[in-house]
Coordinates of C-alpha atoms and ligand atoms in Angstrom, one line a residue:
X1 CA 42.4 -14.9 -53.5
X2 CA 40.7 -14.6 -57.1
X3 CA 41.8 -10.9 -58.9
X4 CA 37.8 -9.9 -58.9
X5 CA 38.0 -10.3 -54.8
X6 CA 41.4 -8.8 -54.9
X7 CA 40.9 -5.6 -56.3
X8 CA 37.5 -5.4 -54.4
X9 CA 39.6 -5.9 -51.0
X10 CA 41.9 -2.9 -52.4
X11 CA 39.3 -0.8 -53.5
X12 CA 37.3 -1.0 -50.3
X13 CA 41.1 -0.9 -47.7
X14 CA 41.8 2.7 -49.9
X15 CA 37.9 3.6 -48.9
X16 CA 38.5 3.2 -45.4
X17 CA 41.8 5.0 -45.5
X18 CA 40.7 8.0 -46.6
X19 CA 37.9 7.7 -44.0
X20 CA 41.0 7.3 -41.5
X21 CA 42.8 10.1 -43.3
X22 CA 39.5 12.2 -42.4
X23 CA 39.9 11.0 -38.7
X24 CA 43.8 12.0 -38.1
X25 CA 43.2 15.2 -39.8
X26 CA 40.0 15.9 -37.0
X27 CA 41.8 14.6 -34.3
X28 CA 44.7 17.4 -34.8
X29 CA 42.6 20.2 -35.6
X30 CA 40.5 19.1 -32.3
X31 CA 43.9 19.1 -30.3
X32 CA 45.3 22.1 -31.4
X33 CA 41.4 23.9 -30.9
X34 CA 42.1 22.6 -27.3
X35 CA 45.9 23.2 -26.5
X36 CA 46.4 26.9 -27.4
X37 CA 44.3 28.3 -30.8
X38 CA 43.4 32.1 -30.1
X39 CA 39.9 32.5 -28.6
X40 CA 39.0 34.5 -31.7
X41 CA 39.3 31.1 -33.9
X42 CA 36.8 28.7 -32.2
X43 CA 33.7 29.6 -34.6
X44 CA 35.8 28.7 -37.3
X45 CA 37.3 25.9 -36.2
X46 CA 34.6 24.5 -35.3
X47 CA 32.9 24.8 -38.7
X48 CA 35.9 22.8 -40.0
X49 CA 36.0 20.0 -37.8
X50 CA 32.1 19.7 -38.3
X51 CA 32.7 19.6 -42.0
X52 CA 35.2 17.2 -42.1
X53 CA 33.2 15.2 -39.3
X54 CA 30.3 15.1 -42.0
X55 CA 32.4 13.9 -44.5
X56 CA 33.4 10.9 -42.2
X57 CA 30.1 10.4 -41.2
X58 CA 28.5 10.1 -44.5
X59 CA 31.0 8.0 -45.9
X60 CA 30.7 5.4 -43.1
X61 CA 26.8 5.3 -44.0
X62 CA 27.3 5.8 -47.8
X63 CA 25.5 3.3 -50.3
X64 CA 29.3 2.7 -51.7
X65 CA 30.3 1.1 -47.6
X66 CA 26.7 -0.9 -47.4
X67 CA 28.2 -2.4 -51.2
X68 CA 31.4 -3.1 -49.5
X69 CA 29.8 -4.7 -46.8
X70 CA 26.7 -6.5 -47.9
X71 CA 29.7 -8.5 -50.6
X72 CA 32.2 -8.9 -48.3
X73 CA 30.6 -10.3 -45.3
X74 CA 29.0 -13.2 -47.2
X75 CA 30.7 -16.1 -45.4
X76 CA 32.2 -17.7 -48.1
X77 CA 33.8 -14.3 -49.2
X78 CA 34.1 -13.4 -45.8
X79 CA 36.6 -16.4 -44.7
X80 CA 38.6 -15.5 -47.8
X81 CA 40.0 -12.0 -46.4
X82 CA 43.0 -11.8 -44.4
X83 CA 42.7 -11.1 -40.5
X84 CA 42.9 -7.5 -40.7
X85 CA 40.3 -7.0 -43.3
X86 CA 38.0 -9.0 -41.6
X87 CA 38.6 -7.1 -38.6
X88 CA 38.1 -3.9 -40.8
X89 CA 34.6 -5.5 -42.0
X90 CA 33.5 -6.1 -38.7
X91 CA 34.2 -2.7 -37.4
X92 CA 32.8 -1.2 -40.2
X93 CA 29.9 -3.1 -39.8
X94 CA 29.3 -2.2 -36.4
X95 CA 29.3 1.6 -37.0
X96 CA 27.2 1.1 -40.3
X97 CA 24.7 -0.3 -38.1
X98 CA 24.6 1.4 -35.4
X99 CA 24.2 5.3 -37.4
X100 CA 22.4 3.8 -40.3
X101 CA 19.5 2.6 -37.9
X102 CA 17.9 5.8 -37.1
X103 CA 16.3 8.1 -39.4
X104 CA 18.2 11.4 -40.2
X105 CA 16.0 13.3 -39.2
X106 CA 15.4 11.3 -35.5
X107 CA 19.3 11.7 -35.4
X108 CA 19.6 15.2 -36.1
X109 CA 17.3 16.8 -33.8
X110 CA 18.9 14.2 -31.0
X111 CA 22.7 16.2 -32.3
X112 CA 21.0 19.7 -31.3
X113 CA 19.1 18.4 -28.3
X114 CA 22.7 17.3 -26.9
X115 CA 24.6 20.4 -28.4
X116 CA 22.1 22.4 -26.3
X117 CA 22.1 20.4 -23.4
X118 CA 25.6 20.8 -22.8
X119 CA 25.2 24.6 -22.2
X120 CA 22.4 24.5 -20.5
X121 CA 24.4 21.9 -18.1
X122 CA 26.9 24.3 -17.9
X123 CA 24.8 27.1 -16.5
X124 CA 22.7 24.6 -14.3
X125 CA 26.3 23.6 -12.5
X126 CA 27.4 27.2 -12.1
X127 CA 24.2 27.4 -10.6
X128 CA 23.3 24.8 -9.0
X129 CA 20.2 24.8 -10.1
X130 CA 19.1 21.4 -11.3
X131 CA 15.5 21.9 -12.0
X132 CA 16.6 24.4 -15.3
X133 CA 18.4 21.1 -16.7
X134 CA 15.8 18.5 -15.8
X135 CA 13.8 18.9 -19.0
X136 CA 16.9 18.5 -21.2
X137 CA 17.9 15.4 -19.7
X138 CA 14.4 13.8 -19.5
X139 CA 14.4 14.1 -23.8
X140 CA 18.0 12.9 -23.7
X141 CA 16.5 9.7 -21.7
X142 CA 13.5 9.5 -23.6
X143 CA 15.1 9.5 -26.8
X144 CA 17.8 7.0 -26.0
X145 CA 15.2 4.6 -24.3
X146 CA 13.0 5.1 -28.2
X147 CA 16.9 4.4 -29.8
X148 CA 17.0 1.4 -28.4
X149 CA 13.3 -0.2 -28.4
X150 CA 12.7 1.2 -31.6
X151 CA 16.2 0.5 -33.8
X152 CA 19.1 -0.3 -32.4
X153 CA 17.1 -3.4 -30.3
X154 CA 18.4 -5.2 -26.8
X155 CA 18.6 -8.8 -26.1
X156 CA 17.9 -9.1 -22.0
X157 CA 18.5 -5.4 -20.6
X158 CA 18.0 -1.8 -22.3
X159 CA 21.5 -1.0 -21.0
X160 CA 23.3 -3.5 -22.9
X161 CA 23.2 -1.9 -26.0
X162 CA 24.5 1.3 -24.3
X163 CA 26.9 -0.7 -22.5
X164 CA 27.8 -2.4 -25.8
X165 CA 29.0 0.9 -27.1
X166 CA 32.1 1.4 -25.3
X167 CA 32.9 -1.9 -24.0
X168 CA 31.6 -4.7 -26.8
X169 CA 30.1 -7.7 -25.3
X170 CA 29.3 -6.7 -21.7
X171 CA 26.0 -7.0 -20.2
X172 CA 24.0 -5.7 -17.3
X173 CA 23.7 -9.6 -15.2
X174 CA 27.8 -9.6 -15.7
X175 CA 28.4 -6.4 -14.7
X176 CA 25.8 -6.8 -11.7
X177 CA 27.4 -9.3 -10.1
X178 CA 31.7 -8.1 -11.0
X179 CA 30.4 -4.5 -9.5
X180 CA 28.3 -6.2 -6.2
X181 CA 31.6 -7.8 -4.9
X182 CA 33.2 -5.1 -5.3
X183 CA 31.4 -2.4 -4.2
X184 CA 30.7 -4.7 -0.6
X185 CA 34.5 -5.0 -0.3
X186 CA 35.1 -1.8 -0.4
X187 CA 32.9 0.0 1.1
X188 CA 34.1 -2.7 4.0
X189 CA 37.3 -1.6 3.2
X190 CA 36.9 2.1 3.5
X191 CA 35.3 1.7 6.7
X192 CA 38.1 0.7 8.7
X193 CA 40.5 2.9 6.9
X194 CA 38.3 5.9 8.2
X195 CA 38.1 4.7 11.7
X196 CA 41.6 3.7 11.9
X197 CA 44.4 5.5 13.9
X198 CA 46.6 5.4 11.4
X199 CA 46.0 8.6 9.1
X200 CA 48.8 9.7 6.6
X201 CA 49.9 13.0 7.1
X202 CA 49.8 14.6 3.1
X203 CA 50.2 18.2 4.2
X204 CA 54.0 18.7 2.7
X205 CA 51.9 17.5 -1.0
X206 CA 50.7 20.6 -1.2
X207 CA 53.2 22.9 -0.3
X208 CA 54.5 25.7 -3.0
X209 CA 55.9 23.3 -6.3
X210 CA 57.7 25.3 -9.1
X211 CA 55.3 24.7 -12.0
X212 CA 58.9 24.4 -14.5
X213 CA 60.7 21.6 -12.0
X214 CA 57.1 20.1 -12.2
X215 CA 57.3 20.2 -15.8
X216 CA 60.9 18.6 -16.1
X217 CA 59.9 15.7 -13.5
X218 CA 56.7 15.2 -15.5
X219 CA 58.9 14.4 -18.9
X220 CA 61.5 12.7 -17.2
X221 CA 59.0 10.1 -15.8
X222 CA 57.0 9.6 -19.0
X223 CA 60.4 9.2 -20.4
X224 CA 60.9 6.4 -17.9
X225 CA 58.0 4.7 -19.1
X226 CA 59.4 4.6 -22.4
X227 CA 56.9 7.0 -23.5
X228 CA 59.4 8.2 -27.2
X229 CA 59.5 11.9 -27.3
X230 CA 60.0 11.5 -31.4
X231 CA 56.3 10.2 -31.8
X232 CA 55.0 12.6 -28.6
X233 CA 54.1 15.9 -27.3
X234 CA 53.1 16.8 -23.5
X235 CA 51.2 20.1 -23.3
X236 CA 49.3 22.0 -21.0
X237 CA 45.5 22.0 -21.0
X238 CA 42.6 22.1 -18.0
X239 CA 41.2 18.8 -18.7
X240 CA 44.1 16.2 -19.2
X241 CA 43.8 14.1 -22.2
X242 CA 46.0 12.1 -24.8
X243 CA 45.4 12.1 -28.4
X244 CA 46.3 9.5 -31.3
X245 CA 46.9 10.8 -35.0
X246 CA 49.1 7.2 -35.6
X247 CA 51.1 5.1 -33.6
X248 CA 54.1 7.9 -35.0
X249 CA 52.6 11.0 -33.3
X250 CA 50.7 10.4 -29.9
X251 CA 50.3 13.4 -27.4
X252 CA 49.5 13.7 -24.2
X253 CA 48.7 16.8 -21.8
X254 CA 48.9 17.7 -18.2
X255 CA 47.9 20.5 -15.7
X256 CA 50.2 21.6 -13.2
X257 CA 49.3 23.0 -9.7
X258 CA 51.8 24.4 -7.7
X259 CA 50.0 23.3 -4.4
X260 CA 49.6 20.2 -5.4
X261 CA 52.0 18.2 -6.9
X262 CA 50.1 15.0 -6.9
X263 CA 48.0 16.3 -9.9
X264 CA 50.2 16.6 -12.6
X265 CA 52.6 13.7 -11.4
X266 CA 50.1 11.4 -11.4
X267 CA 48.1 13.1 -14.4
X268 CA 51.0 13.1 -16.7
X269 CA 51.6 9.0 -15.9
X270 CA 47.9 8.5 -16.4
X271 CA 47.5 10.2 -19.8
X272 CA 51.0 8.4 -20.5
X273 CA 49.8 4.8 -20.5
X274 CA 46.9 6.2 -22.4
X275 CA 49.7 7.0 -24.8
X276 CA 52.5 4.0 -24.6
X277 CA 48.8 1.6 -25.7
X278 CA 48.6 4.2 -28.8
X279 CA 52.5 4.8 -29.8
X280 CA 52.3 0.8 -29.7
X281 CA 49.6 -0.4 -31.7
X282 CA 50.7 -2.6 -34.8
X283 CA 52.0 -0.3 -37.8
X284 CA 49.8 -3.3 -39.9
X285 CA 47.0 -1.5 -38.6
X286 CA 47.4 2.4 -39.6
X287 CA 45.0 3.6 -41.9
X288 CA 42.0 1.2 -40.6
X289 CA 39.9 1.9 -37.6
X290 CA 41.3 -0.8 -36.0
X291 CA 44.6 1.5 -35.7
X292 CA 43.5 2.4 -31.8
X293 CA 43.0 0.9 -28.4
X294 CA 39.9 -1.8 -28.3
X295 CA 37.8 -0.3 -26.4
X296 CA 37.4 2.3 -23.3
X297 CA 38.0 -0.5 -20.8
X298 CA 41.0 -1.4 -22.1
X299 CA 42.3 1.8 -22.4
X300 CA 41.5 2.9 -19.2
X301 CA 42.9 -0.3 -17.6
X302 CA 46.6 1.2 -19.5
X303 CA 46.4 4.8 -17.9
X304 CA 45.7 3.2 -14.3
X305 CA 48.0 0.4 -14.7
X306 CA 50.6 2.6 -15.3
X307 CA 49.1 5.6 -12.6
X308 CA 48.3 3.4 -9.6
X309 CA 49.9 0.0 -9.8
X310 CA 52.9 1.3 -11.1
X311 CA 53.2 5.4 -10.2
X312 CA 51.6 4.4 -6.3
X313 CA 53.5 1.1 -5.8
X314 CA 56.2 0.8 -2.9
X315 CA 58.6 -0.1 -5.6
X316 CA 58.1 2.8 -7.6
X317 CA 59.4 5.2 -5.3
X318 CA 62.1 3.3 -4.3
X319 CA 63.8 3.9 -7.2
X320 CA 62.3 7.2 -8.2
X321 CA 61.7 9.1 -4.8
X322 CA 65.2 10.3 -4.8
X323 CA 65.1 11.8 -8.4
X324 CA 62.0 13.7 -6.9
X325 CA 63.6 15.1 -3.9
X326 CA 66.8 16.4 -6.0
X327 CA 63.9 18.5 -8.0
X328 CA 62.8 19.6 -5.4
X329 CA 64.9 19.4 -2.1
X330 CA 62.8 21.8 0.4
X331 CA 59.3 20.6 0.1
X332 CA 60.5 16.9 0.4
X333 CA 64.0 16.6 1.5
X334 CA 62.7 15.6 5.4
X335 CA 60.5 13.5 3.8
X336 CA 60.8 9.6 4.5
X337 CA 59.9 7.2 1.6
X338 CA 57.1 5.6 3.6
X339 CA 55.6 8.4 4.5
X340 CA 55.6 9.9 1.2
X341 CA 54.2 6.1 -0.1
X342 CA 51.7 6.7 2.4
X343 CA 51.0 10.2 1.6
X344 CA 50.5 9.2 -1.9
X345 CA 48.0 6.7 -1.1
X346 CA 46.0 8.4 1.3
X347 CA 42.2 7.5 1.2
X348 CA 39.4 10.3 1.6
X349 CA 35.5 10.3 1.2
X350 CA 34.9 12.9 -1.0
X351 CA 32.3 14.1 -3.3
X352 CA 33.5 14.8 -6.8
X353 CA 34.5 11.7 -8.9
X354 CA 37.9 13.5 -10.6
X355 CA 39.6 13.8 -7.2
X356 CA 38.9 10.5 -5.8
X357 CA 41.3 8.1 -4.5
X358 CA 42.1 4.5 -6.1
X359 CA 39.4 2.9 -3.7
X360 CA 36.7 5.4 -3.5
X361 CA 37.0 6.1 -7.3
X362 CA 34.9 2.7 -7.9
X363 CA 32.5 3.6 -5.8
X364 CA 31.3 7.3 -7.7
X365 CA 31.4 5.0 -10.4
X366 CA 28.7 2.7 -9.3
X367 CA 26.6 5.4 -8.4
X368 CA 26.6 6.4 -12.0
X369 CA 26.2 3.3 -13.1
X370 CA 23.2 2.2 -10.7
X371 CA 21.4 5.7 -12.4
X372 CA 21.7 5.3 -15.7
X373 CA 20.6 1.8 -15.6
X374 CA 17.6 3.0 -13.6
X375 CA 16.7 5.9 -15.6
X376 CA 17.3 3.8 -19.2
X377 CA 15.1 0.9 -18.0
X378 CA 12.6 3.2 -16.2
X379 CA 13.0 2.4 -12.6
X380 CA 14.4 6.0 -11.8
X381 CA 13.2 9.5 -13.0
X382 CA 15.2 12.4 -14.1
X383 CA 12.5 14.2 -11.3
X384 CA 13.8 12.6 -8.8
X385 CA 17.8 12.6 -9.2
X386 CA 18.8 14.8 -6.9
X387 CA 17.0 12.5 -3.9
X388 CA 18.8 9.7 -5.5
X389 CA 22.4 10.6 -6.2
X390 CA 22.2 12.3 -2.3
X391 CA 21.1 9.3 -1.1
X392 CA 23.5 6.8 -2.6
X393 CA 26.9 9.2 -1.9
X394 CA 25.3 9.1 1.8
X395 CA 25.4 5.0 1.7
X396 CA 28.2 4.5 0.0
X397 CA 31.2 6.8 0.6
X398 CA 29.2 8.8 3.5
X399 CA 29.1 12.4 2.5
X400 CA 26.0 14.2 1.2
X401 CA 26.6 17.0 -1.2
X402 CA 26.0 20.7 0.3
X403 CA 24.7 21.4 -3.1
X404 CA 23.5 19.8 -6.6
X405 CA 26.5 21.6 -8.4
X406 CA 28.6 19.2 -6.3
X407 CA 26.5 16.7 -6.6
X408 CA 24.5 15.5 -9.4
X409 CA 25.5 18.5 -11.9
X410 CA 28.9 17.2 -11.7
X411 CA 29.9 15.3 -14.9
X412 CA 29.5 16.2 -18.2
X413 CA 28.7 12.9 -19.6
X414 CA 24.5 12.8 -19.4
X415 CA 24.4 16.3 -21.2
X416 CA 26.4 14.8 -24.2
X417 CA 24.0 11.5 -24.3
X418 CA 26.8 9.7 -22.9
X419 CA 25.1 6.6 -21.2
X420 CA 26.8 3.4 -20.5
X421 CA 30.3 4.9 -20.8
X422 CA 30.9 5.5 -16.9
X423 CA 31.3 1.6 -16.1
X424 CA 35.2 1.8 -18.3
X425 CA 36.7 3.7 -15.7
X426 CA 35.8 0.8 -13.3
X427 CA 36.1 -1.4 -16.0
X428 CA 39.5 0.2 -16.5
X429 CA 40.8 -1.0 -12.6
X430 CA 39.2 -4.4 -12.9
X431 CA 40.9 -5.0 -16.3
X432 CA 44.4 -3.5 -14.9
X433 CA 44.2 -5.9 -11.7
X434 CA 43.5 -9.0 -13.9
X435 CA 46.4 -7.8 -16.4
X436 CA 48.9 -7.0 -13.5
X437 CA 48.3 -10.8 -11.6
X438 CA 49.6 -12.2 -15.0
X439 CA 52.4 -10.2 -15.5
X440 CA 53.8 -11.3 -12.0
X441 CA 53.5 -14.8 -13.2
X442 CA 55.1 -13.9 -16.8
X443 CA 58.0 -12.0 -15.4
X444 CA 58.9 -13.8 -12.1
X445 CA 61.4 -10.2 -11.7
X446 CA 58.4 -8.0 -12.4
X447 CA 58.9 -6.3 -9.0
X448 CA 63.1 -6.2 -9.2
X449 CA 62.3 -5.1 -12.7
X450 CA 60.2 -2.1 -11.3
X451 CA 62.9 -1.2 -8.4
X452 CA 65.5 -0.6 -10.8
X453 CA 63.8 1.3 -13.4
X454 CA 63.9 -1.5 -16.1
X455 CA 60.2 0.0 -17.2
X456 CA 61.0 -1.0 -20.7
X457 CA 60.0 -4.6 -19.7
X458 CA 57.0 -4.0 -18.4
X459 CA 56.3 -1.7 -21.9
X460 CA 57.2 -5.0 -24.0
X461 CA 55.9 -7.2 -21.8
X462 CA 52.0 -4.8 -22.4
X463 CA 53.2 -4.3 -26.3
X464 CA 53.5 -8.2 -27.2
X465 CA 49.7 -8.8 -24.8
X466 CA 47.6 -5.8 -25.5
X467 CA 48.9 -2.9 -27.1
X468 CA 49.7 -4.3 -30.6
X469 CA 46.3 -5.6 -31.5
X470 CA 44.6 -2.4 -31.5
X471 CA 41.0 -3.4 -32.3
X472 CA 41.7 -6.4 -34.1
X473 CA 40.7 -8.6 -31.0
X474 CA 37.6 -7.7 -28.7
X475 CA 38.3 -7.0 -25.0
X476 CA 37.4 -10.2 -24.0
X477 CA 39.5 -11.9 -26.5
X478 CA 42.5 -9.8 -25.1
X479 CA 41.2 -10.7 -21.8
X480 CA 40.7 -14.6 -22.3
X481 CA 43.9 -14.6 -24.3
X482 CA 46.4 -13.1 -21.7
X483 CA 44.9 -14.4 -18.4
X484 CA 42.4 -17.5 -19.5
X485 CA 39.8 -15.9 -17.5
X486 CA 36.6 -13.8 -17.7
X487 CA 36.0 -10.4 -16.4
X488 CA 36.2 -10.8 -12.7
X489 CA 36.8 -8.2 -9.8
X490 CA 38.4 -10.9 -7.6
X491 CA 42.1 -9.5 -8.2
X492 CA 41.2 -6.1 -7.7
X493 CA 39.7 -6.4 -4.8
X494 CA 42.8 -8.6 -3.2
X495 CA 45.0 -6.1 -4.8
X496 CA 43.2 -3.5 -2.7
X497 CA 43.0 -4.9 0.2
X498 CA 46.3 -5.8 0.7
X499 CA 47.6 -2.3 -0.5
X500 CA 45.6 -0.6 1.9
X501 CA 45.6 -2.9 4.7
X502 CA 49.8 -1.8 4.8
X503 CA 49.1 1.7 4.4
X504 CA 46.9 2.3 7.0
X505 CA 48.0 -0.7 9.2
X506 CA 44.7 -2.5 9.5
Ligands
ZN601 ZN1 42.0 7.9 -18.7

């Protein structure tokens, strides 16, 4: 590399660390906001963040970054860069484009609209009352449908570029046809389980659990997983989440329930595999925004790896159910490993997304999905949601919602403008199933591995595949890379079947 191009790479690499610099320092200030500041901060801290935020933001769409990127994406500059700058280009390229595209002033009343919509949504659920939040999410779905014809574009389907947000390179057709299987199978699936005989009794679940012996079996399983207590935290918060400031400090919360102790068990693994994909990510990569998981997919295809194929396998337990029971001895101790298994496993039609089982999850999740594709291309309107959601919860899982709180008010996600992100979480169980085929056939022990406790292979095994690329490759490139195949819901669907088939002795 010539010394002009040279100190243009550095120049640019120490422009998009101090961009990342900005990003670690918001992620903390946004964790602490939510793990335990006083009340009386929250105006305050809010200002801060927003500040900071602004700073990001206008960097990312500065004249200096459209310098950067107009000289180093010509191609024969371009092919000159090492992978990781190139990488960095691309990414930077992507989120030039994507906020550079509208006009300020479009973008700014579309940040209040939202910022209002979110309380309004939160009165409308406490309510119920849908019709007081209709008009706020008609503009949100009028102005994404003028984003998208106006100036971000679309190639066959509105939704892809929505889509193309959180999960780059999917489409509607693909996603049509992965989600149609799988949605047929299960709701197959489900059918029998509710008809069948065989219901798990779960009643000693939710019996009185000490929230500090919950708390001490929550850190000795992530510890398990090989989840580093130097680079982690595990606090307590209402809504689960795990956050990345570099690979060095990644933290994770739960919520415990002492009449459930499904919830934070299985919480604390999920936010956990969120975290072992973070804590793993190539130390090449801090201080770039590549230094993070690829996409939402991906990520999500980690937490429920780790939460369901691992945390609600057989296997599992066999090795772990005894450590439970010595935490706690009276709630459990006449317990029998298959019945807890099945306990564990139990499937219920129900009608809010968060407290779904494995199988039914997918299918809240095509609900969503179905909408927003309807309402971004015009085929449903916001009028008529209510009618619609009732309708499809009736077809699918078989329950109608007493009320729209419970119903259509449920998620968060439309009020924030949040369209096209729904499909990760299914993405997320598709992606895992794929993932979890190949590592049988990489590690013929996989399942001795699992018995015993030897997590740490399965963590290497995830490090050396997915984990340590960050966003240097695409989620389809990790995909086609580790399994030689395309997105398909084939091995989820097998995966489920033959799960549940056992549990409920179909
Ligand atoms: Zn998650």
């Amino acid at each position: 590399m010539e010394k002009a191009l040279q100190e243009q790479v550095s120049a640019f690499r120490d422009f998009v660390k101090k961009m990342a610099n900005y990003d670690s320092a918001i992620s903390c200030l946004g964790w602490d906001a939510r793990t335990g500041m006083p009340k009386n901060g929250v105006a305050d801290r809010a200002e801060v963040i927003g500040t900071l935020a602004t700073e990001h933001f206008k960097m990312g769409t500065s004249h200096q970054m459209e310098a950067f990127l107009n000289e180093l994406s010509v191609p024969e500059t371009f092919q000159k860069l090492d992978e990781i700058t190139q990488g960095i280009v691309k990414e930077c390229k992507k989120e030039f484009d994507r906020n550079n595209k509208i006009p300020a002033d479009r973008f700014q009343q579309y940040v209040v609209l939202t910022s209002n919509a979110e309380a309004a949504w939160e009165e409308a659920r406490e309510k119920s009352d849908f019709q007081s939040f209709q008009p706020y999410l008609e503009k949100i779905v009028e102005t994404n449908r003028e984003f998208i014809e106006k100036y971000w574009g679309y190639e066959e389907n509105k939704y892809d570029t929505l889509l193309n947000f959180y999960e780059p390179g999917l489409t509607v057709a693909k996603l049509d046809q992965i989600f149609g299987d799988l949605r047929e199978k299960s709701v197959q699936l489900l059918q029998k389980i509710t008809a069948s005989g065989n219901q798990p009794n779960t009643s000693f679940l939710t019996e009185n659990y000490s929230i500090d012996d919950q708390r001490t079996f929550s850190k000795f399983i992530l510890e398990e997983m090989g989840y580093s207590f130097y680079s982690c935290r595990l606090d307590e918060t209402v809504h689960p989440f795990a956050s990345a400031f570099n690979p060095g400090d990644v933290r994770v919360t739960t919520r415990y329930n002492s009449h459930d102790v499904r919830e934070a068990l299985f919480g604390s693994i999920h936010e956990g595999g969120h975290a072992l994909y973070e804590q793993n990510v190539s130390l090449d990569l801090v201080g770039t925004p590549l230094c993070s998981g690829t996409s939402m997919g991906i990520h999500e295809s980690q937490s429920r790896y780790w939460e369901n194929m691992i945390g609600r396998s057989r296997m599992f337990w066999e090795k772990y159910y005894d450590d439970l029971i010595n935490q706690f001895p009276d709630q459990l101790g006449h317990v029998a490993l298959e019945d807890f298994y099945r306990a564990i496993n139990a499937v219920q039609p129900s009608l809010i997304r968060v407290e779904a089982d494995e199988l039914t999850y997918n299918l809240h999740i095509m609900i969503r999905y179905e909408i927003e594709k309807g309402l971004i291309n015009g085929d449903i309107e916001v009028a008529d949601l209510p009618k619609v959601w009732n309708s499809k919860y009736e077809e699918y899982l078989g329950v109608t919602p007493p009320n729209d709180g419970e119903g259509v008010l449920q998620d968060v996600h439309w009020s924030g403008g949040m369209f096209g992100y729904f499909p990760s979480y299914s993405l997320g169980n598709i992606y895992a199933a794929q993932f979890a085929n190949k590592i049988r056939q990489d590690l013929p022990e996989y399942e001795d591995y699992i018995r015993n406790g030897d997590l740490s292979k399965i963590k290497e095994w995830a490090k050396e595949n997915i984990y340590q690329y960050g966003k240097l490759l695409s989620p389809n490139e990790i995909l086609l890379q580790v399994t030689g195949e395309e997105l398909n819901s084939s091995y989820l669907v097998d995966y489920l079947e033959t799960k549940f088939k056992a549990v409920y002795k179909l």
